[in-house]
CSV table of C-alpha atoms and ligand atoms in Angstrom, one decimal:
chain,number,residue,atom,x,y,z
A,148,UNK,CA,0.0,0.0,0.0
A,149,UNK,CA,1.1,3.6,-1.0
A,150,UNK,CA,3.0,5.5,2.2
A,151,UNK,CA,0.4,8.5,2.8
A,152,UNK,CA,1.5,12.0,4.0
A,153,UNK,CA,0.2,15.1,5.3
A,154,UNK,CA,1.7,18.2,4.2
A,155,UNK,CA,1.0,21.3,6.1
A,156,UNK,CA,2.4,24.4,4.0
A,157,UNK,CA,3.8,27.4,5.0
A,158,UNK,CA,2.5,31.4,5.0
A,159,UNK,CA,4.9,31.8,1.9
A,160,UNK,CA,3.3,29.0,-0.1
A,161,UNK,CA,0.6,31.4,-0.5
A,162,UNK,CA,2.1,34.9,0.1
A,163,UNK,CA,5.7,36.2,0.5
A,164,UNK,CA,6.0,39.0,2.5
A,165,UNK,CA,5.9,41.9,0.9
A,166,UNK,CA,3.8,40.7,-2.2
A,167,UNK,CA,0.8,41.9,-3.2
A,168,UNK,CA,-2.3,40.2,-2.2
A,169,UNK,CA,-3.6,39.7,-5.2
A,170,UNK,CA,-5.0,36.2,-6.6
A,171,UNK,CA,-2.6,36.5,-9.2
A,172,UNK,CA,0.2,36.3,-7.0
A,173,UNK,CA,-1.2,33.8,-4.8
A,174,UNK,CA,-1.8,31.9,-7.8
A,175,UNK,CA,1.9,32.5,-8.6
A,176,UNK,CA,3.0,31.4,-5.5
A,177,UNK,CA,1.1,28.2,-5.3
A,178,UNK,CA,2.3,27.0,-8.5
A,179,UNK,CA,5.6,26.0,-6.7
A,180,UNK,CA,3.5,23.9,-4.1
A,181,UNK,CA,1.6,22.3,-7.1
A,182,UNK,CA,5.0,21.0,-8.6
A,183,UNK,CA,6.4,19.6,-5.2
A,184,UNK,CA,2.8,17.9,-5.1
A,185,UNK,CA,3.4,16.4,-8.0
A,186,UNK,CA,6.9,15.4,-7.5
A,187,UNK,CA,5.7,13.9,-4.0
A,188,UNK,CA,2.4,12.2,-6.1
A,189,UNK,CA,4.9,10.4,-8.3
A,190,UNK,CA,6.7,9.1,-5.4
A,191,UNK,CA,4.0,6.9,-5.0
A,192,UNK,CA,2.4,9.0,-1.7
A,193,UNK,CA,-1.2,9.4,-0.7
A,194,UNK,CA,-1.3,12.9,0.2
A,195,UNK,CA,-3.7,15.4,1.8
A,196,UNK,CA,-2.7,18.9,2.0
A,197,UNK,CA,-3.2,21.5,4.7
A,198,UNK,CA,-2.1,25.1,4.4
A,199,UNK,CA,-2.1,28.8,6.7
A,200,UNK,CA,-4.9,31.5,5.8
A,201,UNK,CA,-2.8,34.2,8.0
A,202,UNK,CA,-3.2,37.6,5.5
A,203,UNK,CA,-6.2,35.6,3.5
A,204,UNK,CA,-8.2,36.1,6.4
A,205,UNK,CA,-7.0,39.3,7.6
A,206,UNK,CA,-8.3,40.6,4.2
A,207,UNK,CA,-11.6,39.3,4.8
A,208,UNK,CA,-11.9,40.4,8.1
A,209,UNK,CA,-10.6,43.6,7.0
A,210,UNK,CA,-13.5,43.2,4.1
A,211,UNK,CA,-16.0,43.1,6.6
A,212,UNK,CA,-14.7,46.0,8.9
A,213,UNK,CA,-14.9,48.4,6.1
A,214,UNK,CA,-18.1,47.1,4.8
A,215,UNK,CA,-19.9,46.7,8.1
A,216,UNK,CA,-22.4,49.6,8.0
A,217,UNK,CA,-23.7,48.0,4.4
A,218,UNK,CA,-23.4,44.1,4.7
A,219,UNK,CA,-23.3,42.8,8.6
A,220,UNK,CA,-19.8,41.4,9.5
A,221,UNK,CA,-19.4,37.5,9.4
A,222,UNK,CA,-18.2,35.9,12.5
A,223,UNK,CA,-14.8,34.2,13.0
A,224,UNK,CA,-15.6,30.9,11.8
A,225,UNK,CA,-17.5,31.8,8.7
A,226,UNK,CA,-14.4,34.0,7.5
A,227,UNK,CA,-12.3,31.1,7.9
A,228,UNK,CA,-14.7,28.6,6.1
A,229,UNK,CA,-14.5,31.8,3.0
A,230,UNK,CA,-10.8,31.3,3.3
A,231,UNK,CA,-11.1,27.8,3.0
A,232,UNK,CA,-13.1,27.7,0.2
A,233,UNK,CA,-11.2,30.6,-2.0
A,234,UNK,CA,-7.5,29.2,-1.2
A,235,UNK,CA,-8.6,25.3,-1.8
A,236,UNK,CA,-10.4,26.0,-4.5
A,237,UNK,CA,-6.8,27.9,-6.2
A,238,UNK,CA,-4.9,25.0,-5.0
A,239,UNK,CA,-7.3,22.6,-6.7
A,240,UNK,CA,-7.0,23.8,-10.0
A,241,UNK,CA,-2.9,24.2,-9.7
A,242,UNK,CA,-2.4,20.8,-8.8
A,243,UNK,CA,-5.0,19.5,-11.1
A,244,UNK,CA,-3.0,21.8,-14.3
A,245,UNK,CA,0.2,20.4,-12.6
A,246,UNK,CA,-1.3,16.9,-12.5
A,247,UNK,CA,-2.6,16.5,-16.1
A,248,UNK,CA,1.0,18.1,-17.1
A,249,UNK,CA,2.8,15.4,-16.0
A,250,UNK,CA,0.3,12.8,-17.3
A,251,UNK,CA,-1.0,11.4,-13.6
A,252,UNK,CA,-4.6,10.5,-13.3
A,253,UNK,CA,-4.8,11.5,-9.4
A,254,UNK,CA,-8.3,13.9,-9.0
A,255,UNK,CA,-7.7,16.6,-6.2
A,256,UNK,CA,-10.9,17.9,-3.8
A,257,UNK,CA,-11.0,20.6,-1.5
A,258,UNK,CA,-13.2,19.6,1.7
A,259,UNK,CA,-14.2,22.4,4.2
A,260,UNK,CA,-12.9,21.1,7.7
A,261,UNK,CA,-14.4,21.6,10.9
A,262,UNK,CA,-12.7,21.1,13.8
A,263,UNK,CA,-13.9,20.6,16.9
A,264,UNK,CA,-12.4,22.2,20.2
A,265,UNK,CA,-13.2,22.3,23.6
A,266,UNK,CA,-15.0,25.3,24.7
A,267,UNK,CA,-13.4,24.6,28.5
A,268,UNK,CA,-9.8,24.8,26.2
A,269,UNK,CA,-7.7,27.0,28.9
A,270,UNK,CA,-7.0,29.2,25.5
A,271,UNK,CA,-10.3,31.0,26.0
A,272,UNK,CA,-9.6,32.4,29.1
A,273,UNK,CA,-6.6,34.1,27.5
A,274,UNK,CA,-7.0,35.0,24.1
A,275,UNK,CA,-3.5,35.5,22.8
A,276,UNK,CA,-3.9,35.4,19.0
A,277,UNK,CA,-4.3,38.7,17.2
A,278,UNK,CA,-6.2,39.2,14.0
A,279,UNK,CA,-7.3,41.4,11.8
A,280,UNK,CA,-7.1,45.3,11.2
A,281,UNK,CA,-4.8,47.4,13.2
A,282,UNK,CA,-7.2,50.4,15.3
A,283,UNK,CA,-6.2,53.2,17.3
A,284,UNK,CA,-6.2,53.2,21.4
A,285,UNK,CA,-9.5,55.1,21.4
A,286,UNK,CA,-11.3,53.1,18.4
A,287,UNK,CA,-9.8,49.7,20.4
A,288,UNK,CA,-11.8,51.4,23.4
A,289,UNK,CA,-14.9,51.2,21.4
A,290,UNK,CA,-14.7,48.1,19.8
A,291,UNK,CA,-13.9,46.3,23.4
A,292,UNK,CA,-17.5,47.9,24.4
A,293,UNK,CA,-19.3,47.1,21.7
A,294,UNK,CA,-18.7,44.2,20.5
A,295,UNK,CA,-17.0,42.6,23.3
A,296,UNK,CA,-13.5,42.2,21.7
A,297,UNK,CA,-10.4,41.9,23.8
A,298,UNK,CA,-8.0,43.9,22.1
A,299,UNK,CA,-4.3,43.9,22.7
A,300,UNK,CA,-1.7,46.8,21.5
A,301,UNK,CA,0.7,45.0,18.7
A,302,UNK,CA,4.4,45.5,19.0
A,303,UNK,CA,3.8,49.3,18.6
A,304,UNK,CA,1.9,49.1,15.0
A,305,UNK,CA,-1.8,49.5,17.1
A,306,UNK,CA,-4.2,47.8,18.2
A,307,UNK,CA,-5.6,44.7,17.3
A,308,UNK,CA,-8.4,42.5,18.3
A,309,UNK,CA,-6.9,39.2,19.9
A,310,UNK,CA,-8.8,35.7,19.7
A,311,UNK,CA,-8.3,32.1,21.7
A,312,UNK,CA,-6.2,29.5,19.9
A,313,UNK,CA,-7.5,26.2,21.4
A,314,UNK,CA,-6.1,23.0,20.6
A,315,UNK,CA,-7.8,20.8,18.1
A,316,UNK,CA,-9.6,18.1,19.7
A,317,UNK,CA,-11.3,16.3,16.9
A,318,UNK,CA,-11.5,16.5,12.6
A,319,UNK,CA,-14.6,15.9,11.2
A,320,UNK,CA,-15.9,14.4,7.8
A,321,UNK,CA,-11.7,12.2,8.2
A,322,UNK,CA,-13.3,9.0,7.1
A,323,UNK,CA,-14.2,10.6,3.6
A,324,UNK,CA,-11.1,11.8,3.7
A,325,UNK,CA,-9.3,8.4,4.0
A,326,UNK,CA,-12.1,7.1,1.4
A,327,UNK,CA,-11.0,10.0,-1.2
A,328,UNK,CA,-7.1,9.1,-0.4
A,329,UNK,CA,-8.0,5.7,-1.4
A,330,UNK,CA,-9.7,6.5,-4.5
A,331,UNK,CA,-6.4,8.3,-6.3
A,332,UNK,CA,-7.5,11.9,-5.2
A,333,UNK,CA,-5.2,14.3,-3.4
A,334,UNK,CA,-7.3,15.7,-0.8
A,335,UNK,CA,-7.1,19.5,0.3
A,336,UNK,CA,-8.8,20.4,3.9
A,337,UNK,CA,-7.9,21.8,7.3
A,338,UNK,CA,-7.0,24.7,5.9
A,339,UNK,CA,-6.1,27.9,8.4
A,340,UNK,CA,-6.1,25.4,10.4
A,341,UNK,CA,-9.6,24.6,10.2
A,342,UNK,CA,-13.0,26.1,10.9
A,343,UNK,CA,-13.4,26.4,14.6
A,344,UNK,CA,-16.6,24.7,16.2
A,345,UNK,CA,-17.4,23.2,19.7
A,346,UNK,CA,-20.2,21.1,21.1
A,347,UNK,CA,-23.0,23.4,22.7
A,348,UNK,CA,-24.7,22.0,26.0
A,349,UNK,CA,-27.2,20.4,24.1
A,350,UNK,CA,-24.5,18.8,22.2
A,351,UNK,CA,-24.7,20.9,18.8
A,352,UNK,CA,-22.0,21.4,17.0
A,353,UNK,CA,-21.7,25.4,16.9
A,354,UNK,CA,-19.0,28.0,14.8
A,355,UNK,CA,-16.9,29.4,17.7
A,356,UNK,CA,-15.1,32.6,17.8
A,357,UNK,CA,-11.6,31.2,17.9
A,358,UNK,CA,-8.8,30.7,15.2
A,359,UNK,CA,-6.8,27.2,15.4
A,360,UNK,CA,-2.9,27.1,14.7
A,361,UNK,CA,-2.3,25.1,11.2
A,362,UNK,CA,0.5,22.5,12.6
A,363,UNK,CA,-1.5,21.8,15.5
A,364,UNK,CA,-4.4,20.9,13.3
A,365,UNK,CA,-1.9,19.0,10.4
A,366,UNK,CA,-0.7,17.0,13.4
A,367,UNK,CA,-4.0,16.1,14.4
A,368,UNK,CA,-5.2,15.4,10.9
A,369,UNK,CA,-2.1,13.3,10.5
A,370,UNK,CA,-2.9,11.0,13.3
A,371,UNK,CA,-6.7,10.8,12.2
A,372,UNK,CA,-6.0,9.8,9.0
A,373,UNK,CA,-2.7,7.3,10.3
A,374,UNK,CA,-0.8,8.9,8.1
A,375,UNK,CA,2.8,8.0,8.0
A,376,UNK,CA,4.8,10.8,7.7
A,377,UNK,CA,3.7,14.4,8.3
A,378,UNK,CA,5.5,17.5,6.9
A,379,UNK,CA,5.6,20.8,7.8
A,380,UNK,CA,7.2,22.9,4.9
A,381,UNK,CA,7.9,26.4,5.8
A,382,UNK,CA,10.9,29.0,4.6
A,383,UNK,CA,13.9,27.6,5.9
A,384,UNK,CA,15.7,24.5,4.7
A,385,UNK,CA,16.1,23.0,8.2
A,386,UNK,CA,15.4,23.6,12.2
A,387,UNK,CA,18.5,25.1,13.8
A,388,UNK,CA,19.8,24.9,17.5
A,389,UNK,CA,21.0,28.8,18.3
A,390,UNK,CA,18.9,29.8,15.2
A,391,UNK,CA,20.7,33.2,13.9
A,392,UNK,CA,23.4,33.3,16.0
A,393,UNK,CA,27.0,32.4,14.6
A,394,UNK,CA,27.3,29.4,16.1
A,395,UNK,CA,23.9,28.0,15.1
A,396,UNK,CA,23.6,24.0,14.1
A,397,UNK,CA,21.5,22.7,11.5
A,398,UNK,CA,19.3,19.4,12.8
A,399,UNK,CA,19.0,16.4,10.2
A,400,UNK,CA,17.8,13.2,11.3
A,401,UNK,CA,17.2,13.3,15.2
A,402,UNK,CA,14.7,11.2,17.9
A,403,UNK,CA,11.7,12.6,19.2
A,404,UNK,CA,13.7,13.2,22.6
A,405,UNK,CA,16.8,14.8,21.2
A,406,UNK,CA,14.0,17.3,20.0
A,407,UNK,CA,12.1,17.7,23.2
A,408,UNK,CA,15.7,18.3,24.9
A,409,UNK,CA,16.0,21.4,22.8
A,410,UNK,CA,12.5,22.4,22.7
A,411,UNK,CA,12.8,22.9,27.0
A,412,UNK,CA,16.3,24.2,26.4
A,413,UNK,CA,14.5,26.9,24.4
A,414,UNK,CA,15.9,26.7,20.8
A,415,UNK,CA,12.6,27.5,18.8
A,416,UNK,CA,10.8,30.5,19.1
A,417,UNK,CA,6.8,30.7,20.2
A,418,UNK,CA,4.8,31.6,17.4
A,419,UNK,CA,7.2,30.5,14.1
A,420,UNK,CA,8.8,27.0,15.0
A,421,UNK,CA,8.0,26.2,18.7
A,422,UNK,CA,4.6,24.8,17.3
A,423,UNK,CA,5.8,23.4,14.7
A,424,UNK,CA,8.7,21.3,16.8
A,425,UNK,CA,5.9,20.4,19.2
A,426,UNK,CA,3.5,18.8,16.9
A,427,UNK,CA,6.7,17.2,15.3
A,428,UNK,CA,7.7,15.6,18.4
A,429,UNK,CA,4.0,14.8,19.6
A,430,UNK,CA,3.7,12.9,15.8
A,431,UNK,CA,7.2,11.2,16.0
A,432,UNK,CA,6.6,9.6,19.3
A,433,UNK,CA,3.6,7.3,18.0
A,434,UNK,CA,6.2,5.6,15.8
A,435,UNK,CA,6.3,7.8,12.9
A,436,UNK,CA,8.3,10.1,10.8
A,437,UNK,CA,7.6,13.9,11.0
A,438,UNK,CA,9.2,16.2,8.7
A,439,UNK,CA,10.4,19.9,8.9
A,440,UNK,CA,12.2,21.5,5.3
A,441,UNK,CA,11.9,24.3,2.8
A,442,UNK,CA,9.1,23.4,0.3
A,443,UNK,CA,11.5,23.3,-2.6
A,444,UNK,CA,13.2,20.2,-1.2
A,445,UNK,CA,10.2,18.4,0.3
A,446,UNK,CA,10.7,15.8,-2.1
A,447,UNK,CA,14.0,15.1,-1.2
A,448,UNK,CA,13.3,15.2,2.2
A,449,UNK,CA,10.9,12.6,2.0
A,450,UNK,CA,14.0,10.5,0.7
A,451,UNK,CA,15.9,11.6,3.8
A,452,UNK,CA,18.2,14.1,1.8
A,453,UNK,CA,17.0,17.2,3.1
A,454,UNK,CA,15.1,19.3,5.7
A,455,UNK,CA,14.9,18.0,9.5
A,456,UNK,CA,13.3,14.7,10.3
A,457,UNK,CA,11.9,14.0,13.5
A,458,UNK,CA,12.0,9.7,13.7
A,459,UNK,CA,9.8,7.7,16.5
B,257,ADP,P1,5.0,29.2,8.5
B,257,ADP,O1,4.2,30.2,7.8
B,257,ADP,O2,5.7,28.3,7.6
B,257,ADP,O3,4.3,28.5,9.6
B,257,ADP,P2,6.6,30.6,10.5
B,257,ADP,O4,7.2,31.9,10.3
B,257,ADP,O5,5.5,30.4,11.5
B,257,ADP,O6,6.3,30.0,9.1
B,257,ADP,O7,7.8,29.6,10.9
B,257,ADP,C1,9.1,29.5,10.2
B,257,ADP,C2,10.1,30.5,10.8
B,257,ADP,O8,10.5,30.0,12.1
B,257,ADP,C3,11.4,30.6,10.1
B,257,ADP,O9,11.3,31.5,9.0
B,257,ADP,C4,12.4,31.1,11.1
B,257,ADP,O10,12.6,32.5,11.1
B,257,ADP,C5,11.7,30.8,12.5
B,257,ADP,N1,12.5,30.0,13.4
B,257,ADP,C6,12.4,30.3,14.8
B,257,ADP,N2,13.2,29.5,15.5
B,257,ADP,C7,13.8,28.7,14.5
B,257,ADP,C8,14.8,27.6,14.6
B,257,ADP,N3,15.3,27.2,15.8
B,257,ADP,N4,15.2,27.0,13.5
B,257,ADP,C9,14.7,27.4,12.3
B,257,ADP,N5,13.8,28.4,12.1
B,257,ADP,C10,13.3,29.0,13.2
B,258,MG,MG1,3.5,29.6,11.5
């Protein structure tokens, strides 16, 4: 049976900084994913892919905030379903293009993910997540009373809104997924890192106003689907120990507790790699093979040439 992976990709597969946000160069961008997909397709892999939504849904939010007095704002979980849709439904058609190029038969569907948290997630009783459009101290003041927002000044650019960021508990709809993986089709879904929902107390599924970190939602979706290897491709060809200092130290091929001794020795930064590492390690310890690399050599990673691989 084919080896199946789950590849979470990075911010820049979608937008490098700097760009502009257009959907031509997104589409640009994505092309480069599209090609590694098919690179990894040919390698005989199953493969679902999960990706960020981190200025794709700042733009909608920001959509809504300038449009609120004409078309009432969409909550937090229906902004990140939009983003689902609008960046799978670019990914689809690349890969597919990419796909038929290269004269594989392999279909590739884009499924909106919920995933469910726990509304009793410690995360919610400190939001620490901001999002959205910057505001001034006195405009923060208002939004804080009116709408209830915490809001949070943001290393000296303003003020933003900040939002929980539970951990994923469960992935719906992951039997289809396994189903599609098993019928030749790469599969697109947790995007952003999935639409947030919880159980209500009379047990409903309901959107929730939270936004759930994309490795944390790859790593669940790669133990959901018992997927064999998951990847995390991002913008630099490998983790480091002393990252940006002189006498910094690349990490190839290491055991889950090597990484966990450098994770508490305090080697990789909280919101860029820490998570990253920690779903890494979480993954490698059932046995498996997580994977940390630039996406230009994800390929070759997955032959253990490149990148950093975490081995349980
Ligand atoms: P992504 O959008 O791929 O999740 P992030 O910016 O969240 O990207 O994470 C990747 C970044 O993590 C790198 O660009 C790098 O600057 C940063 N980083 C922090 N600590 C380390 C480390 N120890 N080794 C490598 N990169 C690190
Ligand atoms: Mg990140």
């Amino acid at each position: 049976m084919a080896n199946r992976v789950v590849i979470a990709l990075g911010g820049n597969a979608i937008l490098k900084p700097g760009q502009s946000e257009t959907v031509e160069a997104q589409l640009e961008n994505i092309k480069t994913s599209a090609d590694m997909i098919a690179k990894i397709e040919k390698l005989d892999y199953q493969i679902v892919v999960t990706h960020g939504n981190g200025p794709q849904v700042g733009n909608i939010l920001r959509q809504n905030e300038e449009a609120k007095n004409i078309v009432p704002p969409f909550p937090l979980d229906v902004c990140n379903a939009e983003s689902q849709g609008f960046i799978g439904y670019l990914m689809e058609q690349t890969i597919k293009n990419k796909i038929e190029e290269e004269g594989l038969t392999s279909e590739v569907v884009t499924l909106l993910t919920q995933v469910e948290v726990s509304a009793e997630d410690e995360a919610f009783q400190k939001p620490t997540k901001p999002i959205g459009v910057f505001y001034t101290k006195a405009e923060a003041e208002k939004m804080s009373k009116e709408r209830n927002w915490k809001m949070m000044e943001d290393a000296g650019r303003g003020y933003r809104r900040v939002v929980p960021s539970p951990r994923p508990l469960t992935i719906h709809g992951v039997n289809s997924i396994v189903n599609l993986l098993n019928q030749n089709t790469i599969v697109v879904a947790g995007g952003g890192g999935g639409i947030p929902v919880s159980r209500k107390e009379n047990g409903l599924l309901s959107g929730i106003e939270a936004v759930i970190d994309k490795d944390r939602t790859g790593k669940k979706l790669s133990e959901q689907v018992d997927a064999d290897v998951f990847m995390m491709l991002t913008d630099v060809s490998n983790v480091y120990i002393n990252y940006g200092k002189p006498n910094q130290e690349k990490l190839e091929t290491i055991t889950p507790e090597i990484a966990q001794k450098h994770f508490e020795d305090g080697h990789f930064a909280d919101g860029s790699m820490g998570p990253k590492i920690e779903a890494a390690i979480h993954f490698a310890r059932q046995g498996k093979t997580s994977i940390i690399c630039a996406l230009e050599e994800a390929d070759q990673a997955l032959l253990g040439k490149a990148g950093t691989r975490i081995v349980g």
